[in-house]
CSV table of C-alpha atoms in Angstrom, one decimal:
chain,number,residue,atom,x,y,z
M,166,MET,CA,0.0,0.0,0.0
M,167,THR,CA,1.2,3.5,-0.8
M,168,GLU,CA,2.2,5.6,2.2
M,169,SER,CA,-0.1,8.6,2.6
M,170,VAL,CA,1.3,12.0,3.3
M,171,THR,CA,-0.5,14.5,5.5
M,172,ASP,CA,-2.6,16.8,3.3
M,173,ASN,CA,-1.8,20.5,3.3
M,174,LYS,CA,-1.9,23.5,1.0
M,175,LEU,CA,1.1,24.5,-0.9
M,176,SER,CA,3.0,27.1,1.1
M,177,TRP,CA,6.5,28.3,0.4
M,178,GLY,CA,6.3,31.9,1.6
M,179,ALA,CA,6.4,35.2,-0.2
M,180,GLY,CA,8.7,36.3,-3.0
M,181,VAL,CA,9.5,32.9,-4.4
M,182,ALA,CA,10.9,31.9,-7.9
M,183,THR,CA,11.4,28.6,-9.6
M,184,GLY,CA,12.0,27.2,-13.1
M,185,ILE,CA,9.8,25.1,-15.4
M,186,GLY,CA,11.8,22.0,-15.9
M,187,SER,CA,14.3,21.8,-18.8
M,188,MET,CA,17.9,23.1,-18.7
M,189,PRO,CA,20.5,23.3,-21.4
M,190,GLY,CA,23.3,20.9,-22.0
M,191,GLY,CA,23.7,17.3,-20.9
M,192,ASP,CA,25.6,17.5,-17.6
M,193,ALA,CA,23.2,16.4,-14.8
M,194,ARG,CA,25.5,17.5,-12.0
M,195,GLU,CA,25.9,20.9,-13.5
M,196,ALA,CA,22.2,21.3,-14.0
M,197,ALA,CA,21.4,20.2,-10.4
M,198,ARG,CA,24.1,22.5,-9.0
M,199,THR,CA,22.7,25.5,-10.9
M,200,VAL,CA,19.1,24.8,-9.9
M,201,THR,CA,19.7,24.2,-6.3
M,202,GLY,CA,22.2,27.0,-6.0
M,203,SER,CA,19.9,29.6,-7.7
M,204,LEU,CA,16.6,28.6,-6.2
M,205,GLU,CA,16.7,28.3,-2.4
M,206,ALA,CA,13.0,28.2,-1.8
M,207,LEU,CA,11.7,26.1,-4.7
M,208,PRO,CA,14.4,24.1,-6.6
M,209,TYR,CA,13.3,21.4,-9.0
M,210,LEU,CA,14.5,18.2,-10.7
M,211,PRO,CA,15.9,19.4,-14.1
M,212,GLU,CA,15.3,17.8,-17.5
M,213,LEU,CA,18.1,17.7,-20.0
M,214,PRO,CA,16.5,17.0,-23.4
M,215,ALA,CA,19.8,17.8,-25.3
M,216,ARG,CA,20.9,14.3,-24.4
M,217,GLY,CA,18.4,12.9,-26.9
M,218,PRO,CA,15.3,10.7,-26.9
M,219,GLY,CA,14.6,9.5,-23.5
M,220,ALA,CA,15.8,12.7,-21.9
M,221,ASP,CA,13.0,14.7,-23.5
M,222,MET,CA,9.8,15.3,-21.4
M,223,ILE,CA,7.8,12.7,-23.3
M,224,GLY,CA,10.5,10.1,-23.1
M,225,ARG,CA,11.2,10.7,-19.4
M,226,THR,CA,7.5,10.3,-18.6
M,227,ALA,CA,7.2,7.3,-20.9
M,228,GLY,CA,9.9,5.7,-18.8
M,229,MET,CA,7.9,6.1,-15.7
M,230,LEU,CA,4.8,4.3,-17.0
M,231,VAL,CA,3.8,1.0,-15.4
M,232,ASP,CA,2.9,-1.9,-17.7
M,233,VAL,CA,3.0,0.5,-20.7
M,234,HIS,CA,6.2,0.6,-22.8
M,235,ALA,CA,7.3,2.9,-25.6
M,236,HIS,CA,10.1,3.1,-28.2
M,237,VAL,CA,11.2,5.8,-30.6
M,238,GLU,CA,10.1,5.9,-34.2
M,239,PRO,CA,11.0,8.6,-36.8
M,240,SER,CA,7.6,10.2,-36.1
M,241,GLY,CA,8.0,10.1,-32.3
M,242,TRP,CA,7.3,7.9,-29.3
M,243,ARG,CA,5.2,4.8,-30.0
M,244,ILE,CA,3.7,2.3,-27.6
M,245,SER,CA,5.3,-1.2,-27.8
M,246,ASP,CA,4.8,-4.6,-26.3
M,247,ARG,CA,7.8,-4.7,-24.0
M,248,PRO,CA,10.5,-2.4,-22.6
M,249,GLY,CA,13.3,-1.9,-25.1
M,250,ARG,CA,16.5,0.1,-25.4
M,251,ASP,CA,14.7,3.5,-25.5
M,252,THR,CA,12.7,2.8,-22.3
M,253,LYS,CA,15.9,1.6,-20.5
M,254,ARG,CA,17.8,4.7,-21.7
M,255,ALA,CA,15.0,7.0,-20.4
M,256,ARG,CA,15.1,5.3,-17.0
M,257,SER,CA,18.9,5.4,-16.9
M,258,TRP,CA,19.0,9.1,-17.5
M,259,LEU,CA,16.3,9.7,-14.9
M,260,GLY,CA,18.4,7.8,-12.4
M,261,GLU,CA,21.4,9.9,-13.3
M,262,ASP,CA,19.3,13.1,-12.8
M,263,LEU,CA,18.1,11.8,-9.4
M,264,ASP,CA,21.6,10.9,-8.3
M,265,ALA,CA,22.7,14.5,-9.1
M,266,LEU,CA,19.8,16.0,-7.3
M,267,GLU,CA,20.4,13.9,-4.3
M,268,GLU,CA,24.0,15.0,-4.2
M,269,PHE,CA,23.1,18.7,-4.1
M,270,THR,CA,20.2,18.4,-1.7
M,271,GLN,CA,21.9,16.8,1.2
M,272,GLY,CA,20.1,18.0,4.3
M,273,TYR,CA,17.7,20.1,2.3
M,274,GLU,CA,14.3,20.8,4.0
M,275,GLY,CA,11.8,22.7,1.9
M,276,ALA,CA,9.7,22.5,-1.2
M,277,LEU,CA,11.1,20.6,-4.2
M,278,LYS,CA,9.3,20.5,-7.6
M,279,VAL,CA,9.3,17.4,-9.8
M,280,SER,CA,7.5,17.3,-13.2
M,281,ALA,CA,6.0,14.8,-15.5
M,282,VAL,CA,3.9,15.1,-18.6
M,283,GLY,CA,0.2,15.1,-17.9
M,284,PRO,CA,-2.3,12.5,-19.2
M,285,TRP,CA,-3.6,14.6,-22.1
M,286,THR,CA,-0.4,15.8,-23.6
M,287,LEU,CA,0.9,12.3,-23.2
M,288,ALA,CA,-2.1,10.9,-25.1
M,289,ALA,CA,-1.6,13.5,-27.8
M,290,ALA,CA,2.2,12.6,-28.1
M,291,LEU,CA,2.3,8.8,-27.8
M,292,GLU,CA,1.4,6.8,-30.9
M,293,LEU,CA,-0.4,3.5,-30.9
M,294,ARG,CA,1.0,0.7,-33.0
M,295,GLY,CA,-0.7,1.9,-36.2
M,296,GLY,CA,0.9,5.4,-35.9
M,297,GLU,CA,-2.1,7.3,-34.7
M,298,ALA,CA,-2.0,9.1,-31.4
M,299,ALA,CA,-3.5,7.4,-28.3
M,300,LEU,CA,-5.7,10.5,-28.1
M,301,GLY,CA,-8.0,9.0,-30.7
M,302,ASP,CA,-8.8,5.9,-28.6
M,303,ALA,CA,-10.8,6.5,-25.4
M,304,GLY,CA,-9.7,3.1,-24.0
M,305,ALA,CA,-6.0,3.9,-24.7
M,306,CYS,CA,-6.4,7.3,-22.9
M,307,ARG,CA,-7.8,5.6,-19.8
M,308,ASP,CA,-5.0,3.0,-19.8
M,309,LEU,CA,-2.4,5.7,-20.2
M,310,ALA,CA,-3.9,7.8,-17.3
M,311,ALA,CA,-4.0,4.8,-15.0
M,312,SER,CA,-0.4,3.8,-15.9
M,313,LEU,CA,0.8,7.3,-15.4
M,314,ALA,CA,-0.9,7.4,-11.9
M,315,GLU,CA,1.0,4.2,-10.8
M,316,GLY,CA,4.2,5.5,-12.3
M,317,LEU,CA,4.0,8.8,-10.5
M,318,ARG,CA,3.4,7.1,-7.2
M,319,THR,CA,6.6,5.1,-7.6
M,320,HIS,CA,8.5,8.1,-8.9
M,321,LEU,CA,7.4,10.4,-6.1
M,322,ALA,CA,8.2,7.8,-3.5
M,323,GLU,CA,11.7,7.5,-5.0
M,324,VAL,CA,12.3,11.2,-4.9
M,325,ARG,CA,11.1,11.3,-1.3
M,326,ARG,CA,13.5,8.5,-0.4
M,327,ARG,CA,16.4,10.4,-1.9
M,328,VAL,CA,15.5,13.8,-0.4
M,329,PRO,CA,13.6,12.9,2.8
M,330,GLY,CA,13.4,16.5,4.1
M,331,ALA,CA,11.7,17.8,1.0
M,332,ARG,CA,8.0,18.7,0.6
M,333,LEU,CA,7.3,17.5,-2.9
M,334,VAL,CA,5.4,19.6,-5.4
M,335,LEU,CA,4.2,17.7,-8.5
M,336,GLN,CA,4.0,19.6,-11.8
M,337,LEU,CA,2.0,18.1,-14.6
M,338,ASP,CA,3.2,19.5,-18.0
M,339,GLU,CA,0.1,19.9,-20.3
M,340,PRO,CA,1.1,22.1,-23.2
M,341,SER,CA,-1.3,20.2,-25.5
M,342,LEU,CA,-4.3,20.5,-23.1
M,343,THR,CA,-5.9,23.4,-25.0
M,344,ALA,CA,-5.5,21.7,-28.3
M,345,VAL,CA,-7.0,18.5,-26.9
M,346,LEU,CA,-10.0,20.5,-25.6
M,347,THR,CA,-10.6,22.4,-28.9
M,348,GLY,CA,-9.9,19.5,-31.4
M,349,GLN,CA,-6.7,21.0,-32.8
M,350,VAL,CA,-4.4,17.9,-32.4
M,351,ARG,CA,-3.5,16.7,-35.9
M,352,THR,CA,-3.7,13.1,-37.0
M,353,ALA,CA,-0.7,11.2,-38.4
M,354,SER,CA,-1.5,12.3,-41.9
M,355,GLY,CA,-1.7,15.9,-40.9
M,356,TYR,CA,-4.9,16.4,-43.0
M,357,ARG,CA,-7.4,16.3,-40.2
M,358,THR,CA,-7.6,16.6,-36.4
M,359,TYR,CA,-8.8,14.4,-33.6
M,360,ARG,CA,-12.2,15.1,-32.2
M,361,ALA,CA,-12.2,17.4,-29.2
M,362,ILE,CA,-12.3,15.5,-25.9
M,363,ASP,CA,-15.3,16.3,-23.7
M,364,ARG,CA,-14.3,18.7,-21.0
M,365,SER,CA,-15.8,16.5,-18.2
M,366,VAL,CA,-13.6,13.6,-19.4
M,367,VAL,CA,-10.5,15.8,-19.4
M,368,GLU,CA,-11.4,17.2,-16.0
M,369,GLY,CA,-12.1,13.7,-14.6
M,370,ALA,CA,-8.7,12.4,-15.6
M,371,LEU,CA,-6.9,15.4,-14.1
M,372,ARG,CA,-8.9,15.1,-10.9
M,373,ASP,CA,-7.8,11.4,-10.6
M,374,LEU,CA,-4.1,12.6,-10.7
M,375,VAL,CA,-4.9,15.3,-8.2
M,376,ALA,CA,-5.9,12.6,-5.8
M,377,VAL,CA,-2.7,10.7,-6.5
M,378,ALA,CA,-0.6,13.8,-5.9
M,379,ARG,CA,-2.4,14.5,-2.6
M,380,GLN,CA,-1.8,11.0,-1.4
M,381,ALA,CA,1.9,11.0,-2.4
M,382,THR,CA,2.9,14.6,-1.6
M,383,GLY,CA,0.3,16.1,0.7
M,384,SER,CA,-0.8,18.7,-1.8
M,385,ALA,CA,-2.5,18.9,-5.2
M,386,PRO,CA,-0.3,19.3,-8.3
M,387,VAL,CA,0.6,22.4,-10.3
M,388,VAL,CA,-0.3,22.2,-14.0
M,389,HIS,CA,2.0,23.9,-16.5
M,390,SER,CA,1.1,25.0,-20.1
M,391,CYS,CA,3.1,27.3,-22.3
M,392,ALA,CA,0.4,27.4,-24.9
M,393,PRO,CA,-2.2,30.1,-25.4
M,394,GLY,CA,-5.7,29.7,-23.9
M,395,VAL,CA,-5.0,28.0,-20.6
M,396,PRO,CA,-8.3,26.5,-19.3
M,397,PHE,CA,-8.2,28.2,-15.9
M,398,ALA,CA,-11.7,27.4,-14.8
M,399,LEU,CA,-11.4,23.7,-15.8
M,400,LEU,CA,-8.1,23.3,-13.9
M,401,ARG,CA,-9.6,25.0,-10.8
M,402,ARG,CA,-12.5,22.6,-10.9
M,403,ALA,CA,-10.2,19.7,-11.2
M,404,GLY,CA,-8.6,20.8,-7.9
M,405,VAL,CA,-5.1,21.7,-9.0
M,406,GLU,CA,-3.1,23.7,-6.5
M,407,GLY,CA,-1.3,26.0,-8.9
M,408,ILE,CA,-1.4,27.0,-12.6
M,409,SER,CA,1.9,27.7,-14.4
M,410,PHE,CA,1.8,29.6,-17.7
M,411,ASP,CA,3.5,32.0,-20.1
M,412,PHE,CA,2.3,35.5,-18.9
M,413,SER,CA,3.0,37.0,-22.3
M,414,LEU,CA,0.3,34.8,-23.8
M,415,PHE,CA,-2.4,35.9,-21.3
M,416,THR,CA,-5.3,37.9,-22.6
M,417,GLU,CA,-8.0,40.1,-21.2
M,418,ARG,CA,-10.8,37.6,-21.9
M,419,GLU,CA,-9.1,35.2,-19.4
M,420,GLU,CA,-9.0,37.7,-16.6
M,421,ASP,CA,-12.3,36.8,-14.9
M,422,ALA,CA,-11.4,33.1,-14.8
M,423,LEU,CA,-7.9,33.9,-13.5
M,424,GLY,CA,-9.3,36.2,-10.8
M,425,GLU,CA,-11.8,33.5,-9.7
M,426,ALA,CA,-8.9,31.0,-9.5
M,427,VAL,CA,-6.8,33.3,-7.3
M,428,GLU,CA,-9.8,34.0,-5.0
M,429,ALA,CA,-10.3,30.3,-4.6
M,430,GLY,CA,-6.7,29.9,-3.4
M,431,THR,CA,-5.0,28.8,-6.6
M,432,LYS,CA,-1.3,29.7,-6.8
M,433,LEU,CA,0.0,31.3,-10.0
M,434,LEU,CA,3.4,30.4,-11.4
M,435,LEU,CA,3.9,33.2,-13.9
M,436,GLY,CA,6.4,33.0,-16.8
M,437,VAL,CA,7.6,36.6,-17.1
M,438,VAL,CA,11.3,36.0,-17.9
M,439,PRO,CA,12.2,35.0,-21.5
M,440,GLY,CA,13.4,31.4,-21.9
M,441,MET,CA,15.8,32.2,-24.7
M,442,ASP,CA,19.0,34.3,-24.7
M,443,GLY,CA,18.3,38.0,-24.9
M,444,PRO,CA,18.4,41.2,-23.0
M,445,LEU,CA,16.5,41.4,-19.7
M,446,SER,CA,14.8,44.4,-18.1
M,447,ASP,CA,15.4,45.3,-14.5
M,448,PRO,CA,13.8,42.7,-12.1
M,449,ALA,CA,11.0,45.1,-11.1
M,450,GLY,CA,10.2,45.8,-14.7
M,451,SER,CA,9.8,42.1,-15.4
M,452,VAL,CA,6.9,41.9,-13.0
M,453,MET,CA,5.3,45.3,-13.7
M,454,GLY,CA,2.6,43.7,-15.7
M,455,VAL,CA,1.8,41.3,-12.9
M,456,ARG,CA,1.2,44.2,-10.5
M,457,THR,CA,-0.9,46.0,-13.1
M,458,LEU,CA,-3.1,42.9,-13.6
M,459,TRP,CA,-3.4,42.4,-9.8
M,460,ARG,CA,-4.8,46.0,-9.4
M,461,ARG,CA,-7.1,45.6,-12.4
M,462,LEU,CA,-8.6,42.4,-10.8
M,463,GLY,CA,-9.1,44.2,-7.5
M,464,LEU,CA,-7.1,41.6,-5.6
M,465,ALA,CA,-5.5,42.4,-2.3
M,466,PRO,CA,-1.9,43.7,-2.8
M,467,GLY,CA,-0.8,42.0,0.4
M,468,ALA,CA,-1.6,38.6,-1.1
M,469,LEU,CA,0.4,39.1,-4.3
M,470,ALA,CA,3.8,37.9,-3.3
M,471,GLU,CA,2.4,34.7,-1.6
M,472,SER,CA,0.0,33.9,-4.5
M,473,VAL,CA,2.6,34.4,-7.3
M,474,VAL,CA,5.7,32.5,-8.1
M,475,VAL,CA,8.0,34.0,-10.7
M,476,THR,CA,9.4,31.7,-13.5
M,477,PRO,CA,10.8,31.8,-17.0
M,478,SER,CA,8.2,31.8,-19.7
M,479,CYS,CA,8.9,28.1,-20.4
M,480,GLY,CA,11.8,25.6,-20.2
M,481,LEU,CA,15.4,26.8,-20.6
M,482,ALA,CA,16.6,23.9,-22.9
M,483,GLY,CA,17.1,26.3,-25.8
M,484,ALA,CA,19.1,28.8,-23.8
M,485,SER,CA,22.8,29.0,-23.3
M,486,PRO,CA,24.1,27.7,-19.9
M,487,ALA,CA,25.2,31.2,-19.0
M,488,TYR,CA,21.8,32.7,-19.9
M,489,ALA,CA,19.9,29.9,-18.0
M,490,ARG,CA,21.8,30.8,-14.8
M,491,THR,CA,21.2,34.5,-15.4
M,492,ALA,CA,17.5,33.9,-16.0
M,493,LEU,CA,17.0,31.9,-12.8
M,494,ALA,CA,18.8,34.6,-10.8
M,495,HIS,CA,16.7,37.2,-12.5
M,496,CYS,CA,13.5,35.4,-11.5
M,497,VAL,CA,14.7,35.3,-7.9
M,498,ARG,CA,15.3,39.1,-7.9
M,499,ALA,CA,12.0,39.8,-9.6
M,500,ALA,CA,10.1,37.7,-7.1
M,501,ARG,CA,11.9,39.5,-4.3
M,502,SER,CA,10.7,42.8,-5.7
M,503,LEU,CA,7.1,41.6,-5.6
M,504,ALA,CA,7.5,40.8,-1.9
M,505,ASP,CA,9.3,44.1,-1.2
M,506,ASN,CA,6.9,46.3,-3.1
M,507,PRO,CA,3.6,44.5,-4.0
M,508,GLU,CA,2.0,47.8,-5.1
């Protein structure tokens, strides 16, 4: 039986920053050193997709699945009958990443974020044997979600064993979630799209993983999407604890749903720092739009720094190592400016 963790709400204080997941390069120790050294309040387990298939977010999560295996085809990851070289490589790289994280978190006590691809992005990315996405098969979607739930239980228990003082925060990466809901995921031929998945079905699968996260970590997960049109209301109903998104893609028509989520206690992980090399404004300037939105929504200024976590706009895999370090440090300073001057 899986050990249960005392349930509590996410709480990591005011003026906190974190990253999304991916980092540049292929050195697990360097990535872990950078992340743990830069982010004292909310470090995370890095992903290093530059190493190749199996180190990417789909491959890493495919390696976590229980009784579902996958291998790499020219078109992407495809479900297979038995674990092969690609699955073993994904598990090996994850083990290497965990070794590095464990080395740099000796004695650490605090929040620690780990991520995996959510059930709907996974269903949109994994191919069935015929080459079509699992998304087009309702039974395959259910099987994937169940396998993911079991895999996450095992993975979170392993991270907790390695970093026993950590309060784990699960992040589900769902960049394809909006496309799944609106019927915009293309079939293998590219000439048509899969039918939109009913919102209640999408919400139900996410709610099941919320329950898994609560049991394994003591809090509901964060859901991340770097795509436009994040379904804030659906995610809030599913019970997620936080919503992570690219702030530059946020539009006025989403403001009411966002405000309702915040008032219901949902944390916001706001991507305000570019994920690719380029000039950065001063830290206070990076979060100026956040302050403006907060005032426009009529939310209490005193709650801003505790409700918002500052992040890059998405993963940092495409950045240079020097810029990745600079971006994380910039996020920390920007978050601190929110705490020092919420208005």
